[in-house]
PDB file of C-alpha atoms in Angstrom:
ATOM      1  CA  MET A 500    -114.869 -34.593 -56.700  1.00 37.00           C
ATOM      2  CA  PHE A 501    -113.409 -36.000 -53.467  1.00 41.00           C
ATOM      3  CA  LYS A 502    -110.024 -33.578 -53.001  1.00 45.00           C
ATOM      4  CA  LEU A 503    -107.467 -34.131 -49.767  1.00 47.00           C
ATOM      5  CA  MET A 504    -104.424 -32.802 -51.259  1.00 47.00           C
ATOM      6  CA  HIS A 505    -102.161 -30.645 -49.556  1.00 49.00           C
ATOM      7  CA  ASN A 506     -98.379 -29.568 -51.061  1.00 64.00           C
ATOM      8  CA  ASN A 507     -95.478 -31.547 -49.780  1.00 93.00           C
ATOM      9  CA  LYS A 508     -98.078 -33.977 -48.111  1.00 96.00           C
ATOM     10  CA  GLY A 509     -96.623 -36.967 -46.537  1.00 98.00           C
ATOM     11  CA  THR A 510     -97.699 -40.651 -46.291  1.00 98.00           C
ATOM     12  CA  LEU A 511    -100.700 -41.874 -44.059  1.00 98.00           C
ATOM     13  CA  THR A 512    -100.825 -45.624 -42.371  1.00 98.00           C
ATOM     14  CA  LEU A 513    -103.815 -46.710 -41.468  1.00 98.00           C
ATOM     15  CA  ILE A 514    -103.496 -50.164 -39.433  1.00 98.00           C
ATOM     16  CA  GLY A 515    -106.760 -52.267 -38.519  1.00 98.00           C
ATOM     17  CA  GLY A 516    -104.639 -53.257 -35.411  1.00 98.00           C
ATOM     18  CA  ALA A 517    -103.883 -56.990 -34.166  1.00 97.00           C
ATOM     19  CA  GLU A 518    -100.829 -56.798 -36.427  1.00 97.00           C
ATOM     20  CA  ASP A 519     -97.839 -59.380 -36.610  1.00 94.00           C
ATOM     21  CA  ARG A 520     -95.180 -57.843 -34.557  1.00 93.00           C
ATOM     22  CA  GLN A 521     -92.989 -60.905 -34.417  1.00 87.00           C
ATOM     23  CA  SER A 522     -92.439 -61.963 -38.039  1.00 85.00           C
ATOM     24  CA  ASN A 523     -90.191 -59.872 -40.676  1.00 83.00           C
ATOM     25  CA  THR A 524     -92.573 -60.230 -43.902  1.00 85.00           C
ATOM     26  CA  GLY A 525     -95.964 -58.181 -41.850  1.00 94.00           C
ATOM     27  CA  VAL A 526     -97.252 -54.898 -41.980  1.00 97.00           C
ATOM     28  CA  LEU A 527     -94.654 -53.038 -40.023  1.00 97.00           C
ATOM     29  CA  GLN A 528     -92.029 -54.305 -42.306  1.00 96.00           C
ATOM     30  CA  LYS A 529     -93.674 -53.261 -45.036  1.00 97.00           C
ATOM     31  CA  LEU A 530     -94.464 -50.131 -43.695  1.00 98.00           C
ATOM     32  CA  LEU A 531     -90.901 -49.398 -42.531  1.00 98.00           C
ATOM     33  CA  GLU A 532     -90.441 -50.407 -46.717  1.00 97.00           C
ATOM     34  CA  LYS A 533     -92.923 -48.020 -47.646  1.00 97.00           C
ATOM     35  CA  THR A 534     -91.342 -44.904 -45.192  1.00 98.00           C
ATOM     36  CA  GLN A 535     -87.628 -45.705 -44.342  1.00 98.00           C
ATOM     37  CA  PRO A 536     -87.889 -43.485 -41.611  1.00 98.00           C
ATOM     38  CA  LYS A 537     -84.093 -43.546 -39.473  1.00 98.00           C
ATOM     39  CA  THR A 538     -86.394 -42.254 -36.221  1.00 98.00           C
ATOM     40  CA  ILE A 539     -89.570 -43.155 -35.116  1.00 98.00           C
ATOM     41  CA  ALA A 540     -91.523 -42.122 -32.594  1.00 98.00           C
ATOM     42  CA  VAL A 541     -94.079 -44.489 -30.617  1.00 98.00           C
ATOM     43  CA  ILE A 542     -97.083 -42.986 -29.067  1.00 98.00           C
ATOM     44  CA  PRO A 543     -98.756 -45.242 -26.354  1.00 98.00           C
ATOM     45  CA  THR A 544    -100.970 -43.058 -24.993  1.00 98.00           C
ATOM     46  CA  ALA A 545    -104.215 -45.326 -25.918  1.00 98.00           C
ATOM     47  CA  SER A 546    -103.332 -47.663 -24.164  1.00 98.00           C
ATOM     48  CA  MET A 547    -103.633 -48.686 -20.474  1.00 95.00           C
ATOM     49  CA  TYR A 548    -100.152 -50.246 -20.544  1.00 94.00           C
ATOM     50  CA  GLY A 549     -98.321 -47.923 -22.415  1.00 94.00           C
ATOM     51  CA  TYR A 550     -94.419 -48.380 -21.335  1.00 89.00           C
ATOM     52  CA  GLU A 551     -94.972 -51.812 -21.357  1.00 96.00           C
ATOM     53  CA  LEU A 552     -96.370 -51.490 -25.072  1.00 97.00           C
ATOM     54  CA  GLY A 553     -93.792 -48.951 -26.155  1.00 97.00           C
ATOM     55  CA  ASP A 554     -90.937 -51.373 -25.066  1.00 96.00           C
ATOM     56  CA  GLU A 555     -92.568 -53.883 -26.920  1.00 96.00           C
ATOM     57  CA  TYR A 556     -92.981 -51.554 -30.831  1.00 97.00           C
ATOM     58  CA  ARG A 557     -89.141 -50.581 -29.390  1.00 97.00           C
ATOM     59  CA  ALA A 558     -88.264 -53.970 -29.670  1.00 96.00           C
ATOM     60  CA  CYS A 559     -89.874 -54.810 -32.705  1.00 96.00           C
ATOM     61  CA  PHE A 560     -88.845 -51.785 -34.646  1.00 97.00           C
ATOM     62  CA  ARG A 561     -85.109 -52.644 -33.609  1.00 97.00           C
ATOM     63  CA  ARG A 562     -85.658 -56.253 -34.857  1.00 95.00           C
ATOM     64  CA  LEU A 563     -87.032 -54.673 -38.752  1.00 96.00           C
ATOM     65  CA  GLY A 564     -83.575 -52.327 -38.479  1.00 96.00           C
ATOM     66  CA  VAL A 565     -84.562 -49.605 -37.249  1.00 98.00           C
ATOM     67  CA  ASP A 566     -81.858 -48.061 -33.798  1.00 97.00           C
ATOM     68  CA  ASN A 567     -83.655 -45.080 -33.162  1.00 98.00           C
ATOM     69  CA  ILE A 568     -86.981 -45.332 -32.088  1.00 98.00           C
ATOM     70  CA  GLU A 569     -88.082 -43.025 -29.610  1.00 98.00           C
ATOM     71  CA  ILE A 570     -91.220 -43.498 -26.763  1.00 98.00           C
ATOM     72  CA  LEU A 571     -93.365 -41.081 -25.888  1.00 98.00           C
ATOM     73  CA  ASP A 572     -95.061 -41.761 -22.559  1.00 94.00           C
ATOM     74  CA  ILE A 573     -97.480 -38.845 -22.597  1.00 97.00           C
ATOM     75  CA  LYS A 574    -100.522 -39.953 -20.411  1.00 96.00           C
ATOM     76  CA  GLU A 575    -101.765 -36.316 -19.983  1.00 97.00           C
ATOM     77  CA  ARG A 576    -102.503 -33.050 -21.751  1.00 98.00           C
ATOM     78  CA  ARG A 577    -100.224 -31.286 -19.628  1.00 98.00           C
ATOM     79  CA  ASP A 578     -97.209 -33.877 -20.524  1.00 98.00           C
ATOM     80  CA  THR A 579     -97.898 -32.527 -24.361  1.00 98.00           C
ATOM     81  CA  GLU A 580     -95.813 -29.354 -23.252  1.00 98.00           C
ATOM     82  CA  GLU A 581     -92.975 -30.946 -22.412  1.00 98.00           C
ATOM     83  CA  ALA A 582     -89.938 -29.781 -24.343  1.00 98.00           C
ATOM     84  CA  ARG A 583     -88.067 -32.872 -25.057  1.00 98.00           C
ATOM     85  CA  TYR A 584     -91.702 -34.655 -26.394  1.00 98.00           C
ATOM     86  CA  LEU A 585     -92.063 -31.534 -28.908  1.00 98.00           C
ATOM     87  CA  ASP A 586     -88.205 -31.959 -30.325  1.00 98.00           C
ATOM     88  CA  ILE A 587     -89.059 -35.345 -31.235  1.00 98.00           C
ATOM     89  CA  ALA A 588     -92.008 -34.299 -32.679  1.00 98.00           C
ATOM     90  CA  ARG A 589     -90.485 -32.208 -35.086  1.00 98.00           C
ATOM     91  CA  THR A 590     -87.529 -34.474 -35.645  1.00 98.00           C
ATOM     92  CA  ALA A 591     -88.911 -38.077 -36.172  1.00 98.00           C
ATOM     93  CA  ASP A 592     -89.167 -39.492 -39.332  1.00 98.00           C
ATOM     94  CA  LEU A 593     -91.989 -41.636 -38.399  1.00 98.00           C
ATOM     95  CA  ILE A 594     -95.363 -40.779 -36.031  1.00 98.00           C
ATOM     96  CA  PHE A 595     -96.340 -44.235 -34.660  1.00 98.00           C
ATOM     97  CA  PHE A 596     -99.613 -43.785 -32.303  1.00 98.00           C
ATOM     98  CA  THR A 597    -100.122 -47.201 -31.037  1.00 98.00           C
ATOM     99  CA  GLY A 598    -103.980 -48.986 -29.803  1.00 98.00           C
ATOM    100  CA  GLY A 599    -106.098 -48.576 -26.957  1.00 98.00           C
ATOM    101  CA  ASP A 600    -108.734 -45.840 -26.414  1.00 98.00           C
ATOM    102  CA  GLN A 601    -109.259 -44.030 -29.082  1.00 98.00           C
ATOM    103  CA  VAL A 602    -111.428 -41.425 -27.111  1.00 98.00           C
ATOM    104  CA  LYS A 603    -108.445 -40.748 -24.732  1.00 98.00           C
ATOM    105  CA  LEU A 604    -106.373 -40.075 -27.653  1.00 98.00           C
ATOM    106  CA  ALA A 605    -109.052 -37.218 -28.742  1.00 98.00           C
ATOM    107  CA  HIS A 606    -109.078 -35.974 -24.815  1.00 98.00           C
ATOM    108  CA  VAL A 607    -105.309 -35.879 -24.597  1.00 98.00           C
ATOM    109  CA  PHE A 608    -103.866 -34.503 -28.151  1.00 98.00           C
ATOM    110  CA  LEU A 609    -107.056 -32.260 -29.507  1.00 98.00           C
ATOM    111  CA  HIS A 610    -106.368 -28.501 -29.924  1.00 98.00           C
ATOM    112  CA  THR A 611    -102.223 -29.050 -27.953  1.00 98.00           C
ATOM    113  CA  GLY A 612     -99.099 -27.181 -29.528  1.00 98.00           C
ATOM    114  CA  PHE A 613     -98.064 -30.924 -30.237  1.00 98.00           C
ATOM    115  CA  LEU A 614    -100.342 -32.152 -31.909  1.00 98.00           C
ATOM    116  CA  GLN A 615    -100.200 -28.574 -34.136  1.00 98.00           C
ATOM    117  CA  VAL A 616     -96.896 -30.010 -34.879  1.00 98.00           C
ATOM    118  CA  ILE A 617     -97.219 -33.227 -36.021  1.00 98.00           C
ATOM    119  CA  LYS A 618    -100.310 -31.770 -38.649  1.00 98.00           C
ATOM    120  CA  ASP A 619     -98.097 -29.109 -39.858  1.00 98.00           C
ATOM    121  CA  ARG A 620     -95.684 -31.594 -40.777  1.00 98.00           C
ATOM    122  CA  TYR A 621     -97.825 -33.866 -42.326  1.00 98.00           C
ATOM    123  CA  PHE A 622     -99.524 -31.881 -44.844  1.00 97.00           C
ATOM    124  CA  GLN A 623     -96.476 -29.260 -45.225  1.00 97.00           C
ATOM    125  CA  SER A 624     -93.233 -31.092 -44.833  1.00 97.00           C
ATOM    126  CA  GLY A 625     -93.742 -34.755 -45.516  1.00 97.00           C
ATOM    127  CA  LEU A 626     -94.221 -36.451 -42.220  1.00 98.00           C
ATOM    128  CA  HIS A 627     -94.894 -40.286 -42.625  1.00 98.00           C
ATOM    129  CA  LEU A 628     -97.968 -41.317 -39.618  1.00 98.00           C
ATOM    130  CA  ALA A 629     -99.176 -44.049 -39.265  1.00 98.00           C
ATOM    131  CA  GLY A 630    -101.619 -45.356 -36.234  1.00 98.00           C
ATOM    132  CA  THR A 631    -102.922 -49.252 -35.658  1.00 98.00           C
ATOM    133  CA  SER A 632    -106.636 -49.828 -34.074  1.00 98.00           C
ATOM    134  CA  ALA A 633    -107.264 -46.592 -31.994  1.00 98.00           C
ATOM    135  CA  GLY A 634    -103.958 -44.613 -33.176  1.00 98.00           C
ATOM    136  CA  ALA A 635    -106.079 -45.365 -36.826  1.00 98.00           C
ATOM    137  CA  MET A 636    -109.350 -44.501 -35.892  1.00 98.00           C
ATOM    138  CA  ILE A 637    -108.507 -40.858 -34.168  1.00 98.00           C
ATOM    139  CA  MET A 638    -106.879 -40.087 -37.471  1.00 98.00           C
ATOM    140  CA  SER A 639    -110.345 -39.551 -38.177  1.00 96.00           C
ATOM    141  CA  ASP A 640    -113.098 -36.395 -37.990  1.00 95.00           C
ATOM    142  CA  PRO A 641    -115.778 -37.340 -36.814  1.00 96.00           C
ATOM    143  CA  LEU A 642    -114.382 -40.569 -34.689  1.00 97.00           C
ATOM    144  CA  ILE A 643    -116.499 -42.883 -34.133  1.00 97.00           C
ATOM    145  CA  TYR A 644    -117.288 -45.195 -30.869  1.00 96.00           C
ATOM    146  CA  ASP A 645    -118.968 -47.921 -29.893  1.00 95.00           C
ATOM    147  CA  GLY A 646    -122.001 -49.561 -30.708  1.00 92.00           C
ATOM    148  CA  ASP A 647    -120.596 -52.734 -32.004  1.00 88.00           C
ATOM    149  CA  ASP A 648    -123.585 -55.153 -30.894  1.00 82.00           C
ATOM    150  CA  LYS A 649    -126.352 -52.923 -31.281  1.00 84.00           C
ATOM    151  CA  ASP A 650    -126.790 -53.426 -35.107  1.00 80.00           C
ATOM    152  CA  PHE A 651    -128.447 -50.335 -36.947  1.00 92.00           C
ATOM    153  CA  GLN A 652    -129.737 -49.402 -33.651  1.00 94.00           C
ATOM    154  CA  LYS A 653    -130.232 -45.010 -33.565  1.00 96.00           C
ATOM    155  CA  GLY A 654    -127.911 -43.419 -31.038  1.00 94.00           C
ATOM    156  CA  ALA A 655    -125.320 -46.265 -30.362  1.00 95.00           C
ATOM    157  CA  VAL A 656    -122.619 -45.305 -32.287  1.00 96.00           C
ATOM    158  CA  PHE A 657    -121.027 -42.040 -30.187  1.00 96.00           C
ATOM    159  CA  PHE A 658    -119.073 -39.325 -31.917  1.00 97.00           C
ATOM    160  CA  GLU A 659    -116.804 -36.629 -31.015  1.00 96.00           C
ATOM    161  CA  PRO A 660    -113.851 -34.754 -32.959  1.00 97.00           C
ATOM    162  CA  GLY A 661    -111.016 -36.242 -34.148  1.00 98.00           C
ATOM    163  CA  PHE A 662    -107.456 -35.139 -35.345  1.00 98.00           C
ATOM    164  CA  GLY A 663    -108.856 -34.176 -38.846  1.00 97.00           C
ATOM    165  CA  VAL A 664    -106.050 -36.095 -40.763  1.00 97.00           C
ATOM    166  CA  THR A 665    -108.883 -37.778 -42.731  1.00 95.00           C
ATOM    167  CA  ALA A 666    -111.384 -34.462 -42.486  1.00 88.00           C
ATOM    168  CA  SER A 667    -114.843 -35.962 -43.226  1.00 91.00           C
ATOM    169  CA  ILE A 668    -113.483 -39.484 -43.462  1.00 97.00           C
ATOM    170  CA  THR A 669    -114.416 -41.890 -40.907  1.00 97.00           C
ATOM    171  CA  VAL A 670    -112.146 -44.944 -40.109  1.00 98.00           C
ATOM    172  CA  ASP A 671    -112.772 -47.913 -37.787  1.00 98.00           C
ATOM    173  CA  THR A 672    -110.917 -50.890 -37.429  1.00 98.00           C
ATOM    174  CA  HIS A 673    -110.466 -54.621 -36.045  1.00 98.00           C
ATOM    175  CA  PHE A 674    -113.102 -54.139 -39.019  1.00 97.00           C
ATOM    176  CA  MET A 675    -114.235 -57.601 -40.604  1.00 96.00           C
ATOM    177  CA  GLU A 676    -113.068 -59.480 -37.330  1.00 96.00           C
ATOM    178  CA  ARG A 677    -115.862 -57.531 -34.876  1.00 96.00           C
ATOM    179  CA  GLY A 678    -118.772 -57.373 -37.310  1.00 95.00           C
ATOM    180  CA  ARG A 679    -118.518 -53.722 -37.683  1.00 96.00           C
ATOM    181  CA  ILE A 680    -119.724 -53.067 -41.014  1.00 96.00           C
ATOM    182  CA  PRO A 681    -123.560 -52.151 -39.246  1.00 95.00           C
ATOM    183  CA  ARG A 682    -121.420 -49.443 -36.900  1.00 96.00           C
ATOM    184  CA  ILE A 683    -120.012 -47.459 -39.765  1.00 96.00           C
ATOM    185  CA  CYS A 684    -122.947 -48.077 -42.130  1.00 96.00           C
ATOM    186  CA  ALA A 685    -125.371 -46.606 -38.909  1.00 95.00           C
ATOM    187  CA  PHE A 686    -122.973 -43.773 -38.853  1.00 96.00           C
ATOM    188  CA  LEU A 687    -122.956 -43.000 -42.306  1.00 97.00           C
ATOM    189  CA  ALA A 688    -126.600 -42.691 -42.732  1.00 97.00           C
ATOM    190  CA  SER A 689    -126.878 -40.082 -39.796  1.00 96.00           C
ATOM    191  CA  GLY A 690    -125.375 -37.509 -42.539  1.00 96.00           C
ATOM    192  CA  HIS A 691    -122.532 -36.767 -39.805  1.00 95.00           C
ATOM    193  CA  SER A 692    -119.554 -38.415 -42.802  1.00 96.00           C
ATOM    194  CA  LYS A 693    -119.920 -38.946 -46.297  1.00 96.00           C
ATOM    195  CA  ARG A 694    -117.187 -41.382 -46.256  1.00 98.00           C
ATOM    196  CA  GLY A 695    -115.525 -44.280 -44.649  1.00 98.00           C
ATOM    197  CA  ILE A 696    -112.727 -46.240 -44.316  1.00 98.00           C
ATOM    198  CA  GLY A 697    -112.850 -50.081 -42.981  1.00 98.00           C
ATOM    199  CA  VAL A 698    -109.386 -52.047 -41.669  1.00 98.00           C
ATOM    200  CA  GLY A 699    -108.998 -55.373 -40.812  1.00 98.00           C
ATOM    201  CA  GLU A 700    -106.928 -56.864 -38.569  1.00 98.00           C
ATOM    202  CA  ASN A 701    -103.189 -57.554 -39.644  1.00 97.00           C
ATOM    203  CA  THR A 702    -103.825 -55.178 -42.711  1.00 98.00           C
ATOM    204  CA  ALA A 703    -103.073 -51.698 -43.311  1.00 98.00           C
ATOM    205  CA  ALA A 704    -104.541 -48.981 -46.158  1.00 98.00           C
ATOM    206  CA  PHE A 705    -101.633 -47.077 -46.976  1.00 98.00           C
ATOM    207  CA  ILE A 706    -101.988 -43.721 -48.139  1.00 98.00           C
ATOM    208  CA  THR A 707     -99.446 -41.328 -50.487  1.00 98.00           C
ATOM    209  CA  PRO A 708     -99.318 -37.893 -50.556  1.00 97.00           C
ATOM    210  CA  ASP A 709    -101.613 -37.972 -53.889  1.00 96.00           C
ATOM    211  CA  ASP A 710    -104.568 -39.605 -52.457  1.00 97.00           C
ATOM    212  CA  LYS A 711    -103.873 -42.861 -53.702  1.00 98.00           C
ATOM    213  CA  LEU A 712    -104.606 -46.011 -51.226  1.00 98.00           C
ATOM    214  CA  GLU A 713    -102.484 -49.546 -51.590  1.00 98.00           C
ATOM    215  CA  VAL A 714    -103.516 -52.433 -49.300  1.00 98.00           C
ATOM    216  CA  PHE A 715    -101.175 -54.686 -47.992  1.00 97.00           C
ATOM    217  CA  GLY A 716    -101.514 -57.487 -45.128  1.00 97.00           C
ATOM    218  CA  ALA A 717    -103.700 -60.609 -44.611  1.00 96.00           C
ATOM    219  CA  GLY A 718    -107.533 -58.677 -44.767  1.00 97.00           C
ATOM    220  CA  ILE A 719    -109.891 -56.279 -46.200  1.00 98.00           C
ATOM    221  CA  VAL A 720    -109.920 -53.110 -46.151  1.00 98.00           C
ATOM    222  CA  VAL A 721    -113.804 -51.802 -47.164  1.00 98.00           C
ATOM    223  CA  MET A 722    -114.099 -48.378 -48.500  1.00 98.00           C
ATOM    224  CA  PHE A 723    -118.444 -46.703 -47.642  1.00 98.00           C
ATOM    225  CA  ASN A 724    -119.273 -43.789 -49.913  1.00 98.00           C
ATOM    226  CA  ALA A 725    -122.563 -42.308 -49.114  1.00 98.00           C
ATOM    227  CA  ASP A 726    -122.921 -39.490 -51.106  1.00 96.00           C
ATOM    228  CA  GLN A 727    -125.603 -41.114 -53.375  1.00 96.00           C
ATOM    229  CA  MET A 728    -127.282 -42.383 -50.320  1.00 97.00           C
ATOM    230  CA  ARG A 729    -131.084 -42.303 -51.692  1.00 96.00           C
ATOM    231  CA  TYR A 730    -132.791 -42.824 -48.243  1.00 96.00           C
ATOM    232  CA  SER A 731    -132.232 -43.099 -44.788  1.00 97.00           C
ATOM    233  CA  ASN A 732    -134.964 -42.612 -41.656  1.00 97.00           C
ATOM    234  CA  PHE A 733    -132.433 -41.891 -39.155  1.00 97.00           C
ATOM    235  CA  HIS A 734    -133.713 -38.673 -38.262  1.00 96.00           C
ATOM    236  CA  ASP A 735    -136.997 -39.902 -38.019  1.00 97.00           C
ATOM    237  CA  ILE A 736    -136.870 -42.490 -35.757  1.00 97.00           C
ATOM    238  CA  LYS A 737    -136.452 -42.102 -31.956  1.00 97.00           C
ATOM    239  CA  GLU A 738    -133.237 -43.700 -30.494  1.00 95.00           C
ATOM    240  CA  ASN A 739    -132.629 -47.573 -30.255  1.00 94.00           C
ATOM    241  CA  GLU A 740    -135.085 -47.896 -33.578  1.00 96.00           C
ATOM    242  CA  LEU A 741    -133.427 -49.528 -36.534  1.00 96.00           C
ATOM    243  CA  VAL A 742    -131.708 -47.296 -39.036  1.00 96.00           C
ATOM    244  CA  ASP A 743    -133.168 -48.001 -42.060  1.00 95.00           C
ATOM    245  CA  VAL A 744    -130.536 -46.831 -45.230  1.00 96.00           C
ATOM    246  CA  ASP A 745    -130.592 -47.267 -48.752  1.00 97.00           C
ATOM    247  CA  ASN A 746    -127.176 -47.169 -51.444  1.00 97.00           C
ATOM    248  CA  ILE A 747    -124.193 -46.818 -49.528  1.00 98.00           C
ATOM    249  CA  ALA A 748    -121.918 -47.940 -52.113  1.00 98.00           C
ATOM    250  CA  THR A 749    -118.767 -50.056 -51.151  1.00 98.00           C
ATOM    251  CA  SER A 750    -115.262 -51.444 -52.321  1.00 98.00           C
ATOM    252  CA  PHE A 751    -113.781 -54.225 -51.086  1.00 98.00           C
ATOM    253  CA  LEU A 752    -109.647 -54.216 -51.478  1.00 98.00           C
ATOM    254  CA  VAL A 753    -107.309 -56.998 -50.853  1.00 97.00           C
ATOM    255  CA  GLN A 754    -103.774 -57.258 -50.436  1.00 96.00           C
ATOM    256  CA  GLY A 755    -102.229 -55.100 -53.571  1.00 96.00           C
ATOM    257  CA  SER A 756    -105.750 -53.545 -54.401  1.00 97.00           C
ATOM    258  CA  ARG A 757    -104.830 -49.418 -55.222  1.00 98.00           C
ATOM    259  CA  PHE A 758    -107.985 -46.947 -54.940  1.00 98.00           C
ATOM    260  CA  ASP A 759    -107.882 -43.092 -55.558  1.00 98.00           C
ATOM    261  CA  MET A 760    -109.322 -41.265 -52.894  1.00 97.00           C
ATOM    262  CA  THR A 761    -109.578 -38.333 -54.980  1.00 96.00           C
ATOM    263  CA  LYS A 762    -112.105 -40.086 -57.379  1.00 96.00           C
ATOM    264  CA  TRP A 763    -112.960 -42.400 -54.491  1.00 97.00           C
ATOM    265  CA  ALA A 764    -113.123 -45.131 -57.180  1.00 97.00           C
ATOM    266  CA  GLN A 765    -110.782 -48.281 -57.354  1.00 97.00           C
ATOM    267  CA  ILE A 766    -107.758 -48.457 -59.714  1.00 97.00           C
ATOM    268  CA  LYS A 767    -107.982 -51.657 -61.833  1.00 91.00           C
ATOM    269  CA  PRO A 768    -105.270 -53.569 -62.244  1.00 84.00           C
ATOM    270  CA  SER A 769    -104.580 -54.205 -65.432  1.00 69.00           C
ATOM    271  CA  ARG A 770    -105.853 -57.597 -65.802  1.00 67.00           C
ATOM    272  CA  ARG A 771    -108.411 -58.564 -63.717  1.00 62.00           C
ATOM    273  CA  LYS A 772    -110.398 -62.132 -64.046  1.00 65.00           C
ATOM    274  CA  LYS A 773    -114.104 -62.059 -64.922  1.00 65.00           C
ATOM    275  CA  ILE A 774    -116.750 -63.766 -62.697  1.00 66.00           C
ATOM    276  CA  ILE A 775    -118.103 -66.278 -63.948  1.00 67.00           C
ATOM    277  CA  ALA A 776    -121.883 -67.603 -63.196  1.00 63.00           C
ATOM    278  CA  ALA A 777    -122.797 -70.470 -62.170  1.00 62.00           C
ATOM    279  CA  SER A 778    -124.929 -72.352 -64.128  1.00 55.00           C
TER     280      SER A 778
END
């Protein structure tokens, strides 16, 4: 059994990047319908253009009906100690991390009082937490980066500690669009993580306090389970050699699909179409 449960835990929304910020029926609209926030804190730290990106999300969320949006223009670790940013972290209903560089997020926020406030509120006080692209990947522990164009080569994928909101589960984004199945499978073959979630663009994995995951958006979410992996040569080969791995289980989820993360199994819909083999 794989249990993530905490008392009074909040919701977590993992968005695969490139979400529609123009329509009123997209992933962000669905996020607001699910969480009903009165105040949103947007943290654009991962981006090189944090100020401009923050303004873009402010305009988007206001157009979608939320008036109180705070942009936390945190650029360095010392910025996390500012009283006004800590006050917002303690009071916002929804905290949203934008895309950019997930490693930068780790270096700025890990082991800070600011991050501890957010995690305490998420695990204990029902905070709604969300991130897109790098902002979703940082929720992992371990956090992965690089290795996109290296197929299954050992050593191509790097990792370090992330926020640990999804402890022992590694999150990847822009997933199908950037061909990242090899990246996450090679990483799982290393044994540093046993579970993975790959989220496609303009798609979200919405995780409830009881660890039920629901997919909404235009693309696919892929769930990976390496618990029953029968073989991996990862620790027997040299750097840059190809990884050989057997039996990483996958579930492909689409709009409306639901998944029980405690049992790590899809929640079957009441009516399911049968697959008829071609004659």
